[in-house]
Coordinates of C-alpha atoms in Angstrom, one line a residue:
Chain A
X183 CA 105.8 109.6 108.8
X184 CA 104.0 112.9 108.8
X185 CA 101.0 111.8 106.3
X186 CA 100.1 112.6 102.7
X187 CA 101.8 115.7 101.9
X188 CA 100.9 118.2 99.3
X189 CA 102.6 121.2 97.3
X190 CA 102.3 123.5 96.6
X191 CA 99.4 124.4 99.0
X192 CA 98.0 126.7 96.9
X193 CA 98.7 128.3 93.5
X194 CA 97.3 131.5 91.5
X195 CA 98.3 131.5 88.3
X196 CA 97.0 132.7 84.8
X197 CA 94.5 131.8 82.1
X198 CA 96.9 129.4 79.8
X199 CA 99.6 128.9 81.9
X200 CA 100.8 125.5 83.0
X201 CA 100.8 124.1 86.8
X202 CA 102.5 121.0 88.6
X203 CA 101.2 119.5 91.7
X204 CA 103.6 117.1 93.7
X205 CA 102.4 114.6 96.0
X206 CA 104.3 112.6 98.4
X207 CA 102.3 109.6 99.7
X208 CA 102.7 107.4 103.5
X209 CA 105.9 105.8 102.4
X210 CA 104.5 102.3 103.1
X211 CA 101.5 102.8 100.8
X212 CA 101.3 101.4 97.2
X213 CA 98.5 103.3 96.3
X214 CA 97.6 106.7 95.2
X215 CA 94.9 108.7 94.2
X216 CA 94.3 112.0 92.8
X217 CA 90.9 113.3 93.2
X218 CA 89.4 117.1 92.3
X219 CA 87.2 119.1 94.8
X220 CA 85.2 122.2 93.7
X221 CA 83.6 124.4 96.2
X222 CA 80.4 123.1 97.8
X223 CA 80.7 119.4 95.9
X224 CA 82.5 116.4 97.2
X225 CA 86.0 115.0 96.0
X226 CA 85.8 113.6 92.3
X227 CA 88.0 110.9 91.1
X228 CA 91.2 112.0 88.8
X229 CA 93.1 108.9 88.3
X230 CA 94.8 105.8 90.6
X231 CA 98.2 104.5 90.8
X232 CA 99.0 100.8 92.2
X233 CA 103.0 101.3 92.7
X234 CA 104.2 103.1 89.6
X235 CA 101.2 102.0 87.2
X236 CA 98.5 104.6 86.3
X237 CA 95.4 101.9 86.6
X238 CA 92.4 104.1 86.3
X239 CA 91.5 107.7 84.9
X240 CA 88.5 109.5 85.2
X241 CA 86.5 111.5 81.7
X242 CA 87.6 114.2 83.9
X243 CA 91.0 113.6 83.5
X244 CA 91.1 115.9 79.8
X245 CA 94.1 115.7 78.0
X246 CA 95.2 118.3 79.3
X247 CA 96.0 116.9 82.8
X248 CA 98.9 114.0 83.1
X249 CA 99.7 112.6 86.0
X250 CA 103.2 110.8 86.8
X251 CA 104.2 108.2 89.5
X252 CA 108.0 107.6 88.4
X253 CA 109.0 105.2 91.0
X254 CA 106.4 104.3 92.9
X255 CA 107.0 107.2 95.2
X256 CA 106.3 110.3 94.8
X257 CA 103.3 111.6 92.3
X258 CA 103.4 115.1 90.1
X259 CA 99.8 116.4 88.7
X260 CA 100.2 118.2 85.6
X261 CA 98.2 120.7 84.3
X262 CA 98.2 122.1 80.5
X263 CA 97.3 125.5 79.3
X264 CA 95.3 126.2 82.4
X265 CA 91.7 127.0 82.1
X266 CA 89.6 129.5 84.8
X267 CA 87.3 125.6 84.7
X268 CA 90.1 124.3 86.4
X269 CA 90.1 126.2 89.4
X270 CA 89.7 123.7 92.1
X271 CA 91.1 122.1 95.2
X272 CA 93.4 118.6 94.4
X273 CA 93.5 116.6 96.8
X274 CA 95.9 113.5 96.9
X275 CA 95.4 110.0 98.5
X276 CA 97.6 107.2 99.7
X277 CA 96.0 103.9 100.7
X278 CA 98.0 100.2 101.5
X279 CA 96.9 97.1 99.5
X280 CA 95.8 95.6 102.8
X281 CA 93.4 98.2 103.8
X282 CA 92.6 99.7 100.1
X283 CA 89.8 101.9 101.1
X284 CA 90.9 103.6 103.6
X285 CA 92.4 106.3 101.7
X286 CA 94.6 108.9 103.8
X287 CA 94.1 112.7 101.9
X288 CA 96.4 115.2 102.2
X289 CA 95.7 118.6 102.7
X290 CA 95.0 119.7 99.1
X291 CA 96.5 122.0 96.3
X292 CA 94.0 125.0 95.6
X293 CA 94.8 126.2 92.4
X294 CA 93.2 129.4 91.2
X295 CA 93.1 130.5 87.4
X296 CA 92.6 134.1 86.7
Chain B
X142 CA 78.6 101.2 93.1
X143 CA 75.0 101.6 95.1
X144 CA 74.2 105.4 95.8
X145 CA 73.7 107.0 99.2
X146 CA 71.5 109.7 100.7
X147 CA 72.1 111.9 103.4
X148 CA 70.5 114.8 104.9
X149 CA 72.2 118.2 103.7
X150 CA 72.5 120.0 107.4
X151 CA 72.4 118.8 110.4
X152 CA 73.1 120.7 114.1
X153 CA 74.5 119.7 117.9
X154 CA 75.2 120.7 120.8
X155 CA 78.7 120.5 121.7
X156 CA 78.8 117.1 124.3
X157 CA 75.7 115.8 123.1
X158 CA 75.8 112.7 121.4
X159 CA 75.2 112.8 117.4
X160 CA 73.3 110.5 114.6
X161 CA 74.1 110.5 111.2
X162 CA 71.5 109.3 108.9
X163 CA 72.7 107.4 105.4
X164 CA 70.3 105.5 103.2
X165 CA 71.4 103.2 101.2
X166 CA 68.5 100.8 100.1
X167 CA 70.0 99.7 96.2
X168 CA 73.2 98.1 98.5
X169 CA 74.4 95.0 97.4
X170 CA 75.6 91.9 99.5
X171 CA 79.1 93.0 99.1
X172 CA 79.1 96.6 99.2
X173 CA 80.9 97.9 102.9
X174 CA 79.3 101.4 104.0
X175 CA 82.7 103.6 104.6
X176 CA 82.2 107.1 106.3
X177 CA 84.4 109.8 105.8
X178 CA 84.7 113.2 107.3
X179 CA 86.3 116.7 106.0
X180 CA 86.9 119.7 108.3
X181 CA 87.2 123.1 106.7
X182 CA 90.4 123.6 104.9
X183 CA 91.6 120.0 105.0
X184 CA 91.2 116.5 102.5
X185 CA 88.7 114.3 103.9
X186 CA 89.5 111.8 106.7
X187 CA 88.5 108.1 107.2
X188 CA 86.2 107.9 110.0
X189 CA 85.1 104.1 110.4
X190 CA 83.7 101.5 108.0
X191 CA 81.4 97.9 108.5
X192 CA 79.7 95.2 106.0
X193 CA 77.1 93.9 108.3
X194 CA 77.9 94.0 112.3
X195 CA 78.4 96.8 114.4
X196 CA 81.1 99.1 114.4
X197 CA 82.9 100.7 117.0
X198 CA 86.7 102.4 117.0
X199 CA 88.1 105.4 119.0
X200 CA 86.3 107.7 116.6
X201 CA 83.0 107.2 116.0
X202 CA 80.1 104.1 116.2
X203 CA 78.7 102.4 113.1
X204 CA 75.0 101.4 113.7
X205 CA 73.9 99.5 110.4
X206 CA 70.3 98.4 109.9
X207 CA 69.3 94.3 109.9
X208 CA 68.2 94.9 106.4
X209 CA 71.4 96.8 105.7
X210 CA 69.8 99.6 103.6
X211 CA 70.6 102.4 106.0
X212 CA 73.3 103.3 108.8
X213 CA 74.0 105.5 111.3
X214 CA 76.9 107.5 112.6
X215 CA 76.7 108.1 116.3
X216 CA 79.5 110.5 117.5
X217 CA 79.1 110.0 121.4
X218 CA 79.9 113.4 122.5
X219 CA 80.5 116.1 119.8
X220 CA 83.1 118.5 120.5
X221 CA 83.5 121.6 118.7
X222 CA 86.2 119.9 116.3
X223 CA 84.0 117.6 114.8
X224 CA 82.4 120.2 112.7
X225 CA 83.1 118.8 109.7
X226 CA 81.4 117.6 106.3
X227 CA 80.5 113.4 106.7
X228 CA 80.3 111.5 103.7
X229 CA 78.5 108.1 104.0
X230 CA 80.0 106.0 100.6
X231 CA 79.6 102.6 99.7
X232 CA 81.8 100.8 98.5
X233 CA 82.2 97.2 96.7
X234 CA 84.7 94.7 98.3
X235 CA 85.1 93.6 95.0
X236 CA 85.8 96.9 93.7
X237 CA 83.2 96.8 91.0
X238 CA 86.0 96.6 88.6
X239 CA 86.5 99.8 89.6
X240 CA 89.4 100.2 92.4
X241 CA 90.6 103.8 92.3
X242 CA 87.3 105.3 92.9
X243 CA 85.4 106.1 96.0
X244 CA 82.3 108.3 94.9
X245 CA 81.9 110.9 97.3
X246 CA 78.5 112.6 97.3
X247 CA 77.8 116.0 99.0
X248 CA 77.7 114.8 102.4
X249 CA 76.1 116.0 105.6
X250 CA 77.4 119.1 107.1
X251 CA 77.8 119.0 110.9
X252 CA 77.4 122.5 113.2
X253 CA 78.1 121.9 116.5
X254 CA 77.3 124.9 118.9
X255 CA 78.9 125.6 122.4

């Protein structure tokens, strides 16, 4: 197993456009997290998956954002009529029930919004 | 969860050992300090973690006060690659009631010079 893995690993697209992150977790992990990192802050909290199940979501999450986790595998970040706000780097997480907090991050998206 | 301070900046020499301040004096009785670190252009990466004892792994030392309401991060001999962003997070072993979210604040940033 190669880790969290992330694409793409970065995006540019435009002002209203739509954008979808995929995120394949440690194959043994039941957990995943999204989380959103601006330049100069730390990661913030997105949302949290135990197996297939969407468990928590941040205010941040705006209903413009929808994340998926079909099978307990794999998780895709969606983003809705893109906004230059949303400009950031996502970052995803995996962690196992028996060691919850210690997440293992990818390497991030960076998505840029002209 | 209980809120952490850390100093914004901090500098080494490369090979010298390191100590990295967190206060934490609103922890609770079940609230384990977690450290994290994130190195330029990558997600953040678990570092170490400890409720009350000591901590050591390959990484890093965990050095938590009797009264628990600060810790210390002692890298023993800082290489050039452990320039990096450390975040010092507490989290509840309970959860809180929250179980997706770590709260990552700005973190100390690390320069280590040759």
């Amino acid at each position: 197993d190669t880790g969290v893995s992330q694409n793409p690993r970065h995006k540019i697209t435009k002002r209203g456009q739509n954008v979808t992150f995929r995120c394949d977790p440690i194959s043994e992990h039941n957990r995943l997290y999204w989380y959103r990192q601006t330049l100069g802050q730390g990661p913030e909290f997105l949302t949290y998956f135990q197996n297939e199940a969407q468990l928590e979501k941040s205010r941040l999450l705006s209903d413009r954002f929808s994340a998926e986790r079909p099978k307990g595998s794999f998780s895709t970040l969606e983003i809705q009529r893109t906004e230059q706000g949303d400009s950031a780097m996502y970052l995803c997480a995996s962690s196992s029930s028996g060691t919850p907090n210690v997440l293992t991050f990818g390497a991030g998206s960076r998505l840029t919004v002209l | 969860d209980a809120k952490t301070t850390q100093p914004n900046s901090m500098e080494s020499n490369e090979e010298e050992p390191v100590h990295l301040p967190c206060n934490h004096s609103t922890i609770s009785g079940t609230d384990y300090i977690h450290w994290y670190r994130q190195l330029p252009s990558q997600g953040p990466e678990y570092v170490i973690h400890g409720l009350t004892s000591n901590v050591n792994n390959r990484m890093a030392s965990l050095a938590i006060a009797e009264d628990r309401k600060s810790s210390t991060l002692i890298l023993h001999r800082a290489t050039l690659r452990d320039a990096a962003v450390y975040y010092c997070i507490l989290r509840d072993v309970n959860y809180g009631g929250s179980q997706g979210n770590l709260i990552f604040g700005k973190g100390t940033k690390l320069s280590v010079k040759p």
